Every structure is written in structure tokens, then in C-alpha cells.
Amino acid sequence: MDSTIAPSKFTESAPRTLGRRRASPGRSYSFPKTFAWGAATAAAQIEGAAFEDGKGESIWDRFARVRKIDAPTIACDHYHHYREDVALLRQLGVANYRFSVAWPRIIPRGDGEPNPKGFDFYDRLIDALLEAGITPWVTLYHWDLPQALEDRGGWRVRSTPQAFAKYAQLVVQRFGDRVKHWMTLNEILRFVPCGYGYGCDAPGAKESAAVINQIYHHTLLAHGYAVEAVREYGGRRACVGLVHNPPAPVPVTETAADIAAARTEYTRQTEQLMGPLFLGNYTPAFLEAAGADAPQVGMGDLELISEKMDFFGLNVYHGEFVRSTADGQVEKIALPVQYPKADISWLNIVPQAIYWAIRHAREVYGVSTFYITENGAPYTDHVRPNGEIHDLGRREYLRNHLISLHRAIQEGFDVRGYFLWSLLDNYEWAEGYTKRFGIVHVDYETLRRMPKLSAYWYSKVIEVNAVV
Ligand code: BGP
């Protein structure tokens, strides 16, 4: 399998520094001078105003209503509190802000008539950010598909990526004078399997393998169209990338055999999307495994999908461990029940995952430029009588991940920035408001924002450009 994959000059050089650098108490981990520190959010998770000023229904509005679960209707009411949130970013010294534009706010029915008031909102937000000296990083799709498109087949049909192309064009045309950093789609590897496979995320469907593979293909097309839109309408300095969440198998020991096992597992789990994106093709191994369920590929699709992006965004939350058996097979090690977790079932704390997410992508697919576009964890908040929230679990989580990221940078991997997930506690999808990922606490009764201890800690990291 590895033979189909571009060799990388990092393959041999990466482990060279191993053993020389060892974490010791008191050690300071400095980041490159130009490193971009940021925080991230997504429209459906914070904006609220779900039916205000002409916004159309999204699949999350519908899904929450039908399932009778927490809905994104008000969320953090960022739509009305955006000035306060921009002020918070500024107060904390966060110079880069990643947020998403809600497709149904811009084009309520997904295609057709745009909504001027939707554009106006993002105009106000972008202007407020720029006035505060904060660089906007805009995600075009963070899971809130217009329900009207879902009613006509959603991601199952090719007309959806085509509608997305039009939407991306309008957004880039309108904001491209002020926005230079674009992200196409967020986490295809979550919204497709969870939304269309297991049915636990919107739209809650359970499709066959063939349909799911076609859906993946359509989302890749949408990414390609968005890259094209940025190239065509984004102006000279515009850059664009995908935000992806490939699993990052961590070798139990850093021996050649375990590393090879981790790489084999990584390749197996990622090639369906990374093949078309970075190699310009579905890999033979994927096609063989998919058999009759392989997607229909139109003329020119793969050229569009593999159009060069400027950076690759990685969302890293958790990890898994892999080793090689005595006879060279890949063995995934099941995590013991008492293995450390954050306050959500799926988040096993494996800080090395951030390093391996970068290194695997570089070594297996030759990816060159990275941003960490999300990293963070939910913990239960205890608001003390004086209003303080001592979220030491999050501080520890972030610190360990940043140290692991630092290792990647030290070894020469080109990582240019880090976006913490998330600025605010927010609507955690089907988990509703029960999971708090924010470095800023949100009281959902009063909508009051209160920075947690981790916010002040992160603010210091940014200020000194180091984890001390
Ligand atoms: C983000 C979501 C977050 C969080 C995270 C988890 O993009 O907006 O709220 O759910 O993904 O990602 P995953 O389930 O892929 O680990």
C-alpha cells in the first residue's frame, strides 16, 4: 500500500532528534515567532438567532426538534452578543479567530435567493474583529446544511456540492476583501459517518455503505469547489485549506516496528479521503475494500478534489494506541476502562496524538503545511462563590497537547498555528448544552460570559509565545 504513496523527505529525518529532547520540570517550550494563536467556534454552536433575520432552517434545527433534544435555537446568542465576544478575544490576547458562516443564514434554502441580512451579520462581525486587531479565519461549512437541501437528498446527491459551490462563491466574493484565511469543510469524517451512518448527528440517517461512500465523494467535491472559489474570487493573498479529523494512531513504543504498524493503521483509516485529496486518486486498497460500494466518480472530479490547498487543518481531540505483533501484524490496543478521559465518552486523553496526526500526514501523504484548527476538551464547571472557575483538567489537557505540538515543530514539521476549541461553552450537537468545551463559561440562563482559569492560562501562553 505504501508504494502508492509519495515518499517524504521527513520519513528518515523525523526521528533523528528523538532521545535528545526530554521534558523536564521548568523547561520552557517556545513557539516560532510567527506562530498564530487562536480560538475556534462554529455558527450553529454559538450564534442562536436560528429563525431570525431570514435565516433558513438547518438540519440541526430540524434534527433537534424531531429528536426532542437540546436545540441550537439560542445557544450563546452570539448573534446578538458578538461585540462582547470579540472584546473577550481581545482581552485574552487571542489574535486569530476561527468561526463558521451558516449556509442557511446566507442562502436560507441552500440555493436560490440569498438573504441580505445574513451577509450583514458577518459584515458586522468581520469588521468588529478587524477593528480589534483580530484576524478572521472563516469555515464555509461546519455541519449546518440547509434543511431544504436535505429534503432534496442532501449530501447524497451531486446537486448539493454544486449548490455549495455557488454559496462559497457568494461568501468569498462578499467578504474576500477582508477575509484572507478560508477553511472549506469541517470534519467530513464526523458529519458523514455520524449524520448518515450511525444516525447520531443530523440529519440522523442510516444509509448503506454505497450511499455513504457517494456522500463522502460529494463532500470532497464540495471542498474542491470551495478551493476554486477562493482561488477565483479570494484575491491575491487568500489562502485556503480543509479542516480534517483523521484518527492518529500512536505507536506504543517509538520503535521502527510500532511506528510502521501505526502508519499502516493510519493509512487504512484515512486513505478514502486523503487519497483523492493528496494523491489525486482513490487508492487501490480502498477500491478493493469498497468493491461494488465504491463511489461513482465523474470526469474531472479527482482533479477538482486534489487541487492544491495552502494548508491542512487538523482537529485533534483524542487518540488510540497501536503496536506491531511479533509477526508484524497491526495490533490496536483497547483502552482500559480506567484510562483518563475528559468529561465526554469519546475523549481519551492522548496528547501524543497531536504529534502523530501531523507526522503521519506528512510521512504518508506528503502534506507540508499544517494548522491545528481545533484542540480542546469538555469538563464540568464548578462556579465558585467568587465567580471563578478552576478548570485545571482543561489546563492540563491543553498544556500536554501543546508540549506534544511543540515536539512536532522542533522536529521540523511546518505547523503555523493553533486554534483552541473553544472560545465559549456552546451547543455540543446531540450532547446539547451538557458538555462545556469553552475557556469561557456561558451561563445559559443569563448568557453571561465568565473566563475560566484556562482562559487566563492560555492568554499567558499567547503573551509569552511559550508553554512555560
Ligand atoms: C468539532 C465540533 C466540536 C467537537 C469536535 C469533536 O468540529 O464542532 O464541537 O464535537 O468537533 O470532534 P470529533 O468527534 O471528530 O473528535
Tab-separated table of N, CA and C and ligand atoms in Angstrom, residues 45 142-143 186-187 190 245 315 317-318 346 374 421 428-429, ligand 1:
chain	number	residue	atom	x	y	z
A	45	GLN	N	-23.210	26.323	16.731
A	45	GLN	CA	-22.938	26.049	18.136
A	45	GLN	C	-23.006	27.287	19.014
A	142	HIS	N	-19.684	24.114	8.560
A	142	HIS	CA	-19.492	23.422	9.833
A	142	HIS	C	-20.823	22.764	10.220
A	143	TRP	N	-21.304	21.905	9.339
A	143	TRP	CA	-22.359	20.921	9.606
A	143	TRP	C	-23.800	21.415	9.516
A	186	ASN	N	-15.605	21.371	7.621
A	186	ASN	CA	-15.122	20.898	8.910
A	186	ASN	C	-15.460	19.429	9.137
A	187	GLU	N	-14.421	18.635	9.353
A	187	GLU	CA	-14.577	17.250	9.812
A	187	GLU	C	-15.564	16.411	9.012
A	190	ARG	N	-16.502	13.193	10.571
A	190	ARG	CA	-17.501	13.058	11.638
A	190	ARG	C	-18.910	13.277	11.087
A	245	ASN	N	-10.242	15.589	10.369
A	245	ASN	CA	-10.088	14.946	11.676
A	245	ASN	C	-9.675	13.487	11.523
A	315	ASN	N	-7.972	18.782	13.285
A	315	ASN	CA	-8.654	18.817	14.576
A	315	ASN	C	-8.217	17.586	15.355
A	317	TYR	N	-8.415	15.675	19.086
A	317	TYR	CA	-9.010	15.600	20.422
A	317	TYR	C	-8.532	14.390	21.207
A	318	HIS	N	-8.444	13.258	20.530
A	318	HIS	CA	-8.212	12.002	21.252
A	318	HIS	C	-7.263	11.130	20.444
A	346	TRP	N	-16.191	9.859	24.409
A	346	TRP	CA	-15.211	9.514	23.379
A	346	TRP	C	-13.837	10.139	23.545
A	374	GLU	N	-8.458	22.715	15.671
A	374	GLU	CA	-9.233	22.506	16.902
A	374	GLU	C	-8.453	21.585	17.818
A	421	TRP	N	-10.215	24.813	20.801
A	421	TRP	CA	-11.663	24.616	20.811
A	421	TRP	C	-12.087	24.509	22.263
A	428	GLU	N	-23.060	21.546	22.034
A	428	GLU	CA	-22.232	20.421	21.611
A	428	GLU	C	-23.119	19.386	20.902
A	429	TRP	N	-23.747	19.809	19.836
A	429	TRP	CA	-24.506	18.918	18.950
A	429	TRP	C	-25.492	18.054	19.738
B	1	BGP	C1	-15.822	19.848	16.223
B	1	BGP	C2	-17.116	20.195	16.823
B	1	BGP	C3	-16.882	20.183	18.291
B	1	BGP	C4	-16.489	18.793	18.737
B	1	BGP	C5	-15.402	18.199	17.883
B	1	BGP	C6	-15.263	16.710	18.080
B	1	BGP	O1	-15.634	20.197	14.910
B	1	BGP	O2	-17.679	21.353	16.323
B	1	BGP	O3	-17.991	20.645	18.970
B	1	BGP	O4	-17.616	17.982	18.703
B	1	BGP	O5	-15.537	18.502	16.516
B	1	BGP	O6	-14.670	16.084	17.008
B	1	BGP	P1	-14.545	14.504	16.847
B	1	BGP	O7	-15.845	13.881	17.222
B	1	BGP	O8	-14.215	14.302	15.431
B	1	BGP	O9	-13.436	14.108	17.722
